[in-house]
């Protein structure tokens, strides 16, 4: 059924792994955009803007493809947490999250030949009360420096949380597959 090329505008191995679950052939191309948040930009505005920017950056070079762009941030107590990149930043993020609830905002943009859609999926996560030793052990065992909020919840990070609430379970992994399936059906790339 798939006739046009599907491209994931991402360098994330996690997003590639999640999208591959659908069994639909796709290519992944890094979009190379500035991901800095704007002044007073809400988490929703940020992930939708970045998802669209990523999709546009790749769609300009591949105008006949359907391009999916995505982004994710974690918002907690008025702060937006992205990827920590270092062990020290990861420890600081996890200490801040300890005992709190936060929301992962996952954006998805789809662009291609007259088709345009931007959505957001929100996942509520409640962290356990974490000790410094638990945080250090987690970082040593699973250095999730490329995950928003330092928690790779599809792996060992699940031990850090009390609960997860989401109508779109794979959104937490970076790609809301229920919405992707809907988009692919709309453009007749899935039955």
mmCIF file of the C-alpha atoms, coordinates in Angstrom:
data_MODEL
# 
_entry.id   MODEL 
# 
loop_
_atom_site.group_PDB 
_atom_site.id 
_atom_site.type_symbol 
_atom_site.label_atom_id 
_atom_site.label_alt_id 
_atom_site.label_comp_id 
_atom_site.label_asym_id 
_atom_site.label_entity_id 
_atom_site.label_seq_id 
_atom_site.pdbx_PDB_ins_code 
_atom_site.Cartn_x 
_atom_site.Cartn_y 
_atom_site.Cartn_z 
_atom_site.occupancy 
_atom_site.B_iso_or_equiv 
_atom_site.pdbx_formal_charge 
_atom_site.auth_seq_id 
_atom_site.auth_comp_id 
_atom_site.auth_asym_id 
_atom_site.auth_atom_id 
_atom_site.pdbx_PDB_model_num 
ATOM 1   C CA . UNK A 1 1   ? 0.000  0.000  0.000  1.00 0.00 ? 1   UNK A CA 1 
ATOM 2   C CA . UNK A 1 2   ? 2.857  2.417  0.756  1.00 0.00 ? 2   UNK A CA 1 
ATOM 3   C CA . UNK A 1 3   ? 3.818  4.271  -2.417 1.00 0.00 ? 3   UNK A CA 1 
ATOM 4   C CA . UNK A 1 4   ? 5.575  7.371  -1.250 1.00 0.00 ? 4   UNK A CA 1 
ATOM 5   C CA . UNK A 1 5   ? 8.675  7.444  0.882  1.00 0.00 ? 5   UNK A CA 1 
ATOM 6   C CA . UNK A 1 6   ? 8.283  7.772  4.650  1.00 0.00 ? 6   UNK A CA 1 
ATOM 7   C CA . UNK A 1 7   ? 11.056 9.697  6.405  1.00 0.00 ? 7   UNK A CA 1 
ATOM 8   C CA . UNK A 1 8   ? 11.636 10.135 10.117 1.00 0.00 ? 8   UNK A CA 1 
ATOM 9   C CA . UNK A 1 9   ? 13.308 13.529 10.657 1.00 0.00 ? 9   UNK A CA 1 
ATOM 10  C CA . UNK A 1 10  ? 15.373 12.432 13.619 1.00 0.00 ? 10  UNK A CA 1 
ATOM 11  C CA . UNK A 1 11  ? 18.780 11.196 14.675 1.00 0.00 ? 11  UNK A CA 1 
ATOM 12  C CA . UNK A 1 12  ? 17.264 9.479  17.747 1.00 0.00 ? 12  UNK A CA 1 
ATOM 13  C CA . UNK A 1 13  ? 17.833 5.721  17.865 1.00 0.00 ? 13  UNK A CA 1 
ATOM 14  C CA . UNK A 1 14  ? 14.840 5.515  20.247 1.00 0.00 ? 14  UNK A CA 1 
ATOM 15  C CA . UNK A 1 15  ? 12.453 7.119  17.767 1.00 0.00 ? 15  UNK A CA 1 
ATOM 16  C CA . UNK A 1 16  ? 13.742 4.846  14.978 1.00 0.00 ? 16  UNK A CA 1 
ATOM 17  C CA . UNK A 1 17  ? 13.196 1.784  17.176 1.00 0.00 ? 17  UNK A CA 1 
ATOM 18  C CA . UNK A 1 18  ? 9.637  2.801  18.084 1.00 0.00 ? 18  UNK A CA 1 
ATOM 19  C CA . UNK A 1 19  ? 8.600  3.680  14.503 1.00 0.00 ? 19  UNK A CA 1 
ATOM 20  C CA . UNK A 1 20  ? 10.055 0.380  13.241 1.00 0.00 ? 20  UNK A CA 1 
ATOM 21  C CA . UNK A 1 21  ? 7.422  -1.444 15.315 1.00 0.00 ? 21  UNK A CA 1 
ATOM 22  C CA . UNK A 1 22  ? 4.855  -0.605 12.634 1.00 0.00 ? 22  UNK A CA 1 
ATOM 23  C CA . UNK A 1 23  ? 6.680  -2.653 10.002 1.00 0.00 ? 23  UNK A CA 1 
ATOM 24  C CA . UNK A 1 24  ? 6.441  0.215  7.508  1.00 0.00 ? 24  UNK A CA 1 
ATOM 25  C CA . UNK A 1 25  ? 9.691  0.931  5.627  1.00 0.00 ? 25  UNK A CA 1 
ATOM 26  C CA . UNK A 1 26  ? 11.176 4.345  6.383  1.00 0.00 ? 26  UNK A CA 1 
ATOM 27  C CA . UNK A 1 27  ? 14.404 6.283  6.221  1.00 0.00 ? 27  UNK A CA 1 
ATOM 28  C CA . UNK A 1 28  ? 15.785 8.378  9.066  1.00 0.00 ? 28  UNK A CA 1 
ATOM 29  C CA . UNK A 1 29  ? 17.474 11.705 8.337  1.00 0.00 ? 29  UNK A CA 1 
ATOM 30  C CA . UNK A 1 30  ? 18.869 14.048 10.973 1.00 0.00 ? 30  UNK A CA 1 
ATOM 31  C CA . UNK A 1 31  ? 17.196 17.459 10.594 1.00 0.00 ? 31  UNK A CA 1 
ATOM 32  C CA . UNK A 1 32  ? 20.038 19.571 12.076 1.00 0.00 ? 32  UNK A CA 1 
ATOM 33  C CA . UNK A 1 33  ? 18.043 22.428 13.632 1.00 0.00 ? 33  UNK A CA 1 
ATOM 34  C CA . UNK A 1 34  ? 18.545 24.712 16.629 1.00 0.00 ? 34  UNK A CA 1 
ATOM 35  C CA . UNK A 1 35  ? 16.560 23.190 19.503 1.00 0.00 ? 35  UNK A CA 1 
ATOM 36  C CA . UNK A 1 36  ? 16.868 26.072 21.965 1.00 0.00 ? 36  UNK A CA 1 
ATOM 37  C CA . UNK A 1 37  ? 13.580 27.106 23.597 1.00 0.00 ? 37  UNK A CA 1 
ATOM 38  C CA . UNK A 1 38  ? 12.251 30.569 22.843 1.00 0.00 ? 38  UNK A CA 1 
ATOM 39  C CA . UNK A 1 39  ? 11.609 33.188 25.511 1.00 0.00 ? 39  UNK A CA 1 
ATOM 40  C CA . UNK A 1 40  ? 8.446  32.388 27.496 1.00 0.00 ? 40  UNK A CA 1 
ATOM 41  C CA . UNK A 1 41  ? 7.710  29.401 25.247 1.00 0.00 ? 41  UNK A CA 1 
ATOM 42  C CA . UNK A 1 42  ? 5.443  26.834 26.909 1.00 0.00 ? 42  UNK A CA 1 
ATOM 43  C CA . UNK A 1 43  ? 6.342  23.126 26.752 1.00 0.00 ? 43  UNK A CA 1 
ATOM 44  C CA . UNK A 1 44  ? 3.464  22.601 24.296 1.00 0.00 ? 44  UNK A CA 1 
ATOM 45  C CA . UNK A 1 45  ? 4.582  25.449 22.058 1.00 0.00 ? 45  UNK A CA 1 
ATOM 46  C CA . UNK A 1 46  ? 8.187  24.259 22.201 1.00 0.00 ? 46  UNK A CA 1 
ATOM 47  C CA . UNK A 1 47  ? 7.593  20.628 21.183 1.00 0.00 ? 47  UNK A CA 1 
ATOM 48  C CA . UNK A 1 48  ? 5.133  21.557 18.458 1.00 0.00 ? 48  UNK A CA 1 
ATOM 49  C CA . UNK A 1 49  ? 7.481  24.212 17.027 1.00 0.00 ? 49  UNK A CA 1 
ATOM 50  C CA . UNK A 1 50  ? 10.517 21.920 17.119 1.00 0.00 ? 50  UNK A CA 1 
ATOM 51  C CA . UNK A 1 51  ? 8.603  18.955 15.659 1.00 0.00 ? 51  UNK A CA 1 
ATOM 52  C CA . UNK A 1 52  ? 7.437  21.117 12.774 1.00 0.00 ? 52  UNK A CA 1 
ATOM 53  C CA . UNK A 1 53  ? 10.902 22.643 12.271 1.00 0.00 ? 53  UNK A CA 1 
ATOM 54  C CA . UNK A 1 54  ? 12.464 19.178 12.089 1.00 0.00 ? 54  UNK A CA 1 
ATOM 55  C CA . UNK A 1 55  ? 9.868  17.944 9.610  1.00 0.00 ? 55  UNK A CA 1 
ATOM 56  C CA . UNK A 1 56  ? 10.262 21.091 7.457  1.00 0.00 ? 56  UNK A CA 1 
ATOM 57  C CA . UNK A 1 57  ? 14.054 20.863 7.407  1.00 0.00 ? 57  UNK A CA 1 
ATOM 58  C CA . UNK A 1 58  ? 13.879 17.385 5.893  1.00 0.00 ? 58  UNK A CA 1 
ATOM 59  C CA . UNK A 1 59  ? 10.743 17.915 3.772  1.00 0.00 ? 59  UNK A CA 1 
ATOM 60  C CA . UNK A 1 60  ? 12.461 20.782 1.924  1.00 0.00 ? 60  UNK A CA 1 
ATOM 61  C CA . UNK A 1 61  ? 15.016 18.266 0.626  1.00 0.00 ? 61  UNK A CA 1 
ATOM 62  C CA . UNK A 1 62  ? 12.431 15.485 0.047  1.00 0.00 ? 62  UNK A CA 1 
ATOM 63  C CA . UNK A 1 63  ? 9.252  17.189 -1.201 1.00 0.00 ? 63  UNK A CA 1 
ATOM 64  C CA . UNK A 1 64  ? 7.534  13.984 -2.376 1.00 0.00 ? 64  UNK A CA 1 
ATOM 65  C CA . UNK A 1 65  ? 7.948  12.098 0.899  1.00 0.00 ? 65  UNK A CA 1 
ATOM 66  C CA . UNK A 1 66  ? 5.835  12.061 4.042  1.00 0.00 ? 66  UNK A CA 1 
ATOM 67  C CA . UNK A 1 67  ? 8.127  13.401 6.743  1.00 0.00 ? 67  UNK A CA 1 
ATOM 68  C CA . UNK A 1 68  ? 7.587  12.874 10.469 1.00 0.00 ? 68  UNK A CA 1 
ATOM 69  C CA . UNK A 1 69  ? 9.334  15.179 12.935 1.00 0.00 ? 69  UNK A CA 1 
ATOM 70  C CA . UNK A 1 70  ? 9.177  14.820 16.682 1.00 0.00 ? 70  UNK A CA 1 
ATOM 71  C CA . UNK A 1 71  ? 10.411 16.352 19.891 1.00 0.00 ? 71  UNK A CA 1 
ATOM 72  C CA . UNK A 1 72  ? 9.954  15.797 23.612 1.00 0.00 ? 72  UNK A CA 1 
ATOM 73  C CA . UNK A 1 73  ? 10.494 17.771 26.796 1.00 0.00 ? 73  UNK A CA 1 
ATOM 74  C CA . UNK A 1 74  ? 9.626  17.213 30.407 1.00 0.00 ? 74  UNK A CA 1 
ATOM 75  C CA . UNK A 1 75  ? 7.887  19.976 32.370 1.00 0.00 ? 75  UNK A CA 1 
ATOM 76  C CA . UNK A 1 76  ? 7.913  19.890 36.150 1.00 0.00 ? 76  UNK A CA 1 
ATOM 77  C CA . UNK A 1 77  ? 7.253  22.614 38.717 1.00 0.00 ? 77  UNK A CA 1 
ATOM 78  C CA . UNK A 1 78  ? 7.619  25.412 36.174 1.00 0.00 ? 78  UNK A CA 1 
ATOM 79  C CA . UNK A 1 79  ? 10.850 24.089 34.637 1.00 0.00 ? 79  UNK A CA 1 
ATOM 80  C CA . UNK A 1 80  ? 11.423 22.538 31.226 1.00 0.00 ? 80  UNK A CA 1 
ATOM 81  C CA . UNK A 1 81  ? 13.913 19.684 31.351 1.00 0.00 ? 81  UNK A CA 1 
ATOM 82  C CA . UNK A 1 82  ? 15.575 18.418 28.215 1.00 0.00 ? 82  UNK A CA 1 
ATOM 83  C CA . UNK A 1 83  ? 18.474 16.034 27.696 1.00 0.00 ? 83  UNK A CA 1 
ATOM 84  C CA . UNK A 1 84  ? 21.065 16.340 30.477 1.00 0.00 ? 84  UNK A CA 1 
ATOM 85  C CA . UNK A 1 85  ? 24.114 15.337 28.359 1.00 0.00 ? 85  UNK A CA 1 
ATOM 86  C CA . UNK A 1 86  ? 26.286 14.801 31.496 1.00 0.00 ? 86  UNK A CA 1 
ATOM 87  C CA . UNK A 1 87  ? 26.174 12.711 34.663 1.00 0.00 ? 87  UNK A CA 1 
ATOM 88  C CA . UNK A 1 88  ? 26.180 15.825 36.862 1.00 0.00 ? 88  UNK A CA 1 
ATOM 89  C CA . UNK A 1 89  ? 23.227 17.342 35.002 1.00 0.00 ? 89  UNK A CA 1 
ATOM 90  C CA . UNK A 1 90  ? 21.387 13.991 35.119 1.00 0.00 ? 90  UNK A CA 1 
ATOM 91  C CA . UNK A 1 91  ? 21.866 13.766 38.892 1.00 0.00 ? 91  UNK A CA 1 
ATOM 92  C CA . UNK A 1 92  ? 20.589 17.331 39.303 1.00 0.00 ? 92  UNK A CA 1 
ATOM 93  C CA . UNK A 1 93  ? 17.511 16.607 37.168 1.00 0.00 ? 93  UNK A CA 1 
ATOM 94  C CA . UNK A 1 94  ? 16.644 13.421 39.026 1.00 0.00 ? 94  UNK A CA 1 
ATOM 95  C CA . UNK A 1 95  ? 17.112 15.063 42.434 1.00 0.00 ? 95  UNK A CA 1 
ATOM 96  C CA . UNK A 1 96  ? 14.769 17.846 41.305 1.00 0.00 ? 96  UNK A CA 1 
ATOM 97  C CA . UNK A 1 97  ? 12.177 15.314 40.061 1.00 0.00 ? 97  UNK A CA 1 
ATOM 98  C CA . UNK A 1 98  ? 12.285 13.207 43.234 1.00 0.00 ? 98  UNK A CA 1 
ATOM 99  C CA . UNK A 1 99  ? 8.797  12.930 44.759 1.00 0.00 ? 99  UNK A CA 1 
ATOM 100 C CA . UNK A 1 100 ? 7.210  15.161 42.105 1.00 0.00 ? 100 UNK A CA 1 
ATOM 101 C CA . UNK A 1 101 ? 4.900  14.750 39.146 1.00 0.00 ? 101 UNK A CA 1 
ATOM 102 C CA . UNK A 1 102 ? 5.888  15.970 35.721 1.00 0.00 ? 102 UNK A CA 1 
ATOM 103 C CA . UNK A 1 103 ? 4.519  15.963 32.228 1.00 0.00 ? 103 UNK A CA 1 
ATOM 104 C CA . UNK A 1 104 ? 6.338  14.670 29.175 1.00 0.00 ? 104 UNK A CA 1 
ATOM 105 C CA . UNK A 1 105 ? 5.209  16.700 26.170 1.00 0.00 ? 105 UNK A CA 1 
ATOM 106 C CA . UNK A 1 106 ? 5.753  14.796 22.930 1.00 0.00 ? 106 UNK A CA 1 
ATOM 107 C CA . UNK A 1 107 ? 5.249  16.656 19.675 1.00 0.00 ? 107 UNK A CA 1 
ATOM 108 C CA . UNK A 1 108 ? 4.704  15.098 16.259 1.00 0.00 ? 108 UNK A CA 1 
ATOM 109 C CA . UNK A 1 109 ? 4.561  16.868 12.906 1.00 0.00 ? 109 UNK A CA 1 
ATOM 110 C CA . UNK A 1 110 ? 3.749  15.224 9.581  1.00 0.00 ? 110 UNK A CA 1 
ATOM 111 C CA . UNK A 1 111 ? 4.387  17.034 6.288  1.00 0.00 ? 111 UNK A CA 1 
ATOM 112 C CA . UNK A 1 112 ? 4.124  15.936 2.688  1.00 0.00 ? 112 UNK A CA 1 
ATOM 113 C CA . UNK A 1 113 ? 2.556  16.931 -0.623 1.00 0.00 ? 113 UNK A CA 1 
ATOM 114 C CA . UNK A 1 114 ? -0.427 18.910 0.623  1.00 0.00 ? 114 UNK A CA 1 
ATOM 115 C CA . UNK A 1 115 ? -0.585 17.179 3.994  1.00 0.00 ? 115 UNK A CA 1 
ATOM 116 C CA . UNK A 1 116 ? 0.254  18.919 7.248  1.00 0.00 ? 116 UNK A CA 1 
ATOM 117 C CA . UNK A 1 117 ? -0.529 17.953 10.806 1.00 0.00 ? 117 UNK A CA 1 
ATOM 118 C CA . UNK A 1 118 ? 1.009  18.860 14.164 1.00 0.00 ? 118 UNK A CA 1 
ATOM 119 C CA . UNK A 1 119 ? -0.092 17.189 17.397 1.00 0.00 ? 119 UNK A CA 1 
ATOM 120 C CA . UNK A 1 120 ? 1.027  16.849 20.980 1.00 0.00 ? 120 UNK A CA 1 
ATOM 121 C CA . UNK A 1 121 ? 0.662  13.917 23.365 1.00 0.00 ? 121 UNK A CA 1 
ATOM 122 C CA . UNK A 1 122 ? 1.065  14.451 27.105 1.00 0.00 ? 122 UNK A CA 1 
ATOM 123 C CA . UNK A 1 123 ? 2.159  11.771 29.567 1.00 0.00 ? 123 UNK A CA 1 
ATOM 124 C CA . UNK A 1 124 ? 1.956  12.351 33.328 1.00 0.00 ? 124 UNK A CA 1 
ATOM 125 C CA . UNK A 1 125 ? 4.717  10.702 35.364 1.00 0.00 ? 125 UNK A CA 1 
ATOM 126 C CA . UNK A 1 126 ? 5.070  10.603 39.161 1.00 0.00 ? 126 UNK A CA 1 
ATOM 127 C CA . UNK A 1 127 ? 8.579  9.964  40.500 1.00 0.00 ? 127 UNK A CA 1 
ATOM 128 C CA . UNK A 1 128 ? 9.319  8.065  43.686 1.00 0.00 ? 128 UNK A CA 1 
ATOM 129 C CA . UNK A 1 129 ? 11.189 9.797  46.493 1.00 0.00 ? 129 UNK A CA 1 
ATOM 130 C CA . UNK A 1 130 ? 14.781 9.140  45.416 1.00 0.00 ? 130 UNK A CA 1 
ATOM 131 C CA . UNK A 1 131 ? 17.926 9.089  47.542 1.00 0.00 ? 131 UNK A CA 1 
ATOM 132 C CA . UNK A 1 132 ? 21.292 10.336 46.291 1.00 0.00 ? 132 UNK A CA 1 
ATOM 133 C CA . UNK A 1 133 ? 22.550 6.726  46.306 1.00 0.00 ? 133 UNK A CA 1 
ATOM 134 C CA . UNK A 1 134 ? 19.603 5.537  44.195 1.00 0.00 ? 134 UNK A CA 1 
ATOM 135 C CA . UNK A 1 135 ? 20.201 8.339  41.701 1.00 0.00 ? 135 UNK A CA 1 
ATOM 136 C CA . UNK A 1 136 ? 23.941 7.597  41.509 1.00 0.00 ? 136 UNK A CA 1 
ATOM 137 C CA . UNK A 1 137 ? 23.289 3.867  41.055 1.00 0.00 ? 137 UNK A CA 1 
ATOM 138 C CA . UNK A 1 138 ? 20.763 4.509  38.291 1.00 0.00 ? 138 UNK A CA 1 
ATOM 139 C CA . UNK A 1 139 ? 23.095 6.896  36.427 1.00 0.00 ? 139 UNK A CA 1 
ATOM 140 C CA . UNK A 1 140 ? 25.940 4.384  36.677 1.00 0.00 ? 140 UNK A CA 1 
ATOM 141 C CA . UNK A 1 141 ? 23.787 1.487  35.418 1.00 0.00 ? 141 UNK A CA 1 
ATOM 142 C CA . UNK A 1 142 ? 21.840 3.359  32.731 1.00 0.00 ? 142 UNK A CA 1 
ATOM 143 C CA . UNK A 1 143 ? 23.375 6.688  31.752 1.00 0.00 ? 143 UNK A CA 1 
ATOM 144 C CA . UNK A 1 144 ? 20.311 8.174  30.013 1.00 0.00 ? 144 UNK A CA 1 
ATOM 145 C CA . UNK A 1 145 ? 22.034 11.431 29.130 1.00 0.00 ? 145 UNK A CA 1 
ATOM 146 C CA . UNK A 1 146 ? 20.137 11.652 25.843 1.00 0.00 ? 146 UNK A CA 1 
ATOM 147 C CA . UNK A 1 147 ? 16.663 11.330 27.410 1.00 0.00 ? 147 UNK A CA 1 
ATOM 148 C CA . UNK A 1 148 ? 14.534 14.230 28.624 1.00 0.00 ? 148 UNK A CA 1 
ATOM 149 C CA . UNK A 1 149 ? 14.574 14.289 32.408 1.00 0.00 ? 149 UNK A CA 1 
ATOM 150 C CA . UNK A 1 150 ? 17.427 11.738 32.530 1.00 0.00 ? 150 UNK A CA 1 
ATOM 151 C CA . UNK A 1 151 ? 14.979 8.858  32.780 1.00 0.00 ? 151 UNK A CA 1 
ATOM 152 C CA . UNK A 1 152 ? 14.862 6.132  30.164 1.00 0.00 ? 152 UNK A CA 1 
ATOM 153 C CA . UNK A 1 153 ? 11.513 4.814  31.322 1.00 0.00 ? 153 UNK A CA 1 
ATOM 154 C CA . UNK A 1 154 ? 11.410 2.016  28.771 1.00 0.00 ? 154 UNK A CA 1 
ATOM 155 C CA . UNK A 1 155 ? 14.491 0.621  30.537 1.00 0.00 ? 155 UNK A CA 1 
ATOM 156 C CA . UNK A 1 156 ? 15.826 0.754  34.079 1.00 0.00 ? 156 UNK A CA 1 
ATOM 157 C CA . UNK A 1 157 ? 14.308 4.210  34.571 1.00 0.00 ? 157 UNK A CA 1 
ATOM 158 C CA . UNK A 1 158 ? 10.960 2.536  35.240 1.00 0.00 ? 158 UNK A CA 1 
ATOM 159 C CA . UNK A 1 159 ? 12.345 1.814  38.735 1.00 0.00 ? 159 UNK A CA 1 
ATOM 160 C CA . UNK A 1 160 ? 12.374 5.562  39.423 1.00 0.00 ? 160 UNK A CA 1 
ATOM 161 C CA . UNK A 1 161 ? 8.631  6.128  39.077 1.00 0.00 ? 161 UNK A CA 1 
ATOM 162 C CA . UNK A 1 162 ? 5.433  5.466  41.004 1.00 0.00 ? 162 UNK A CA 1 
ATOM 163 C CA . UNK A 1 163 ? 3.006  5.868  38.119 1.00 0.00 ? 163 UNK A CA 1 
ATOM 164 C CA . UNK A 1 164 ? 2.593  6.745  34.450 1.00 0.00 ? 164 UNK A CA 1 
ATOM 165 C CA . UNK A 1 165 ? -0.659 8.030  32.963 1.00 0.00 ? 165 UNK A CA 1 
ATOM 166 C CA . UNK A 1 166 ? -1.051 8.390  29.206 1.00 0.00 ? 166 UNK A CA 1 
ATOM 167 C CA . UNK A 1 167 ? -3.717 7.813  26.572 1.00 0.00 ? 167 UNK A CA 1 
ATOM 168 C CA . UNK A 1 168 ? -0.837 7.299  24.061 1.00 0.00 ? 168 UNK A CA 1 
ATOM 169 C CA . UNK A 1 169 ? 1.643  4.847  25.683 1.00 0.00 ? 169 UNK A CA 1 
ATOM 170 C CA . UNK A 1 170 ? 4.375  5.069  23.044 1.00 0.00 ? 170 UNK A CA 1 
ATOM 171 C CA . UNK A 1 171 ? 4.452  8.876  23.261 1.00 0.00 ? 171 UNK A CA 1 
ATOM 172 C CA . UNK A 1 172 ? 6.668  8.483  26.309 1.00 0.00 ? 172 UNK A CA 1 
ATOM 173 C CA . UNK A 1 173 ? 9.150  6.675  24.058 1.00 0.00 ? 173 UNK A CA 1 
ATOM 174 C CA . UNK A 1 174 ? 9.249  9.634  21.648 1.00 0.00 ? 174 UNK A CA 1 
ATOM 175 C CA . UNK A 1 175 ? 6.772  8.593  18.935 1.00 0.00 ? 175 UNK A CA 1 
ATOM 176 C CA . UNK A 1 176 ? 2.996  8.512  19.528 1.00 0.00 ? 176 UNK A CA 1 
ATOM 177 C CA . UNK A 1 177 ? 2.270  5.451  17.382 1.00 0.00 ? 177 UNK A CA 1 
ATOM 178 C CA . UNK A 1 178 ? -1.519 5.621  17.666 1.00 0.00 ? 178 UNK A CA 1 
ATOM 179 C CA . UNK A 1 179 ? -1.374 9.064  16.054 1.00 0.00 ? 179 UNK A CA 1 
ATOM 180 C CA . UNK A 1 180 ? 1.238  7.936  13.501 1.00 0.00 ? 180 UNK A CA 1 
ATOM 181 C CA . UNK A 1 181 ? -1.061 5.084  12.446 1.00 0.00 ? 181 UNK A CA 1 
ATOM 182 C CA . UNK A 1 182 ? -3.927 7.547  12.043 1.00 0.00 ? 182 UNK A CA 1 
ATOM 183 C CA . UNK A 1 183 ? -1.761 9.811  9.884  1.00 0.00 ? 183 UNK A CA 1 
ATOM 184 C CA . UNK A 1 184 ? -0.533 6.910  7.747  1.00 0.00 ? 184 UNK A CA 1 
ATOM 185 C CA . UNK A 1 185 ? -4.131 5.798  7.168  1.00 0.00 ? 185 UNK A CA 1 
ATOM 186 C CA . UNK A 1 186 ? -5.139 9.376  6.247  1.00 0.00 ? 186 UNK A CA 1 
ATOM 187 C CA . UNK A 1 187 ? -2.454 9.491  3.546  1.00 0.00 ? 187 UNK A CA 1 
ATOM 188 C CA . UNK A 1 188 ? -3.190 5.906  2.507  1.00 0.00 ? 188 UNK A CA 1 
ATOM 189 C CA . UNK A 1 189 ? 0.145  4.465  3.566  1.00 0.00 ? 189 UNK A CA 1 
ATOM 190 C CA . UNK A 1 190 ? -1.582 1.985  5.909  1.00 0.00 ? 190 UNK A CA 1 
ATOM 191 C CA . UNK A 1 191 ? -4.855 0.094  5.406  1.00 0.00 ? 191 UNK A CA 1 
# 
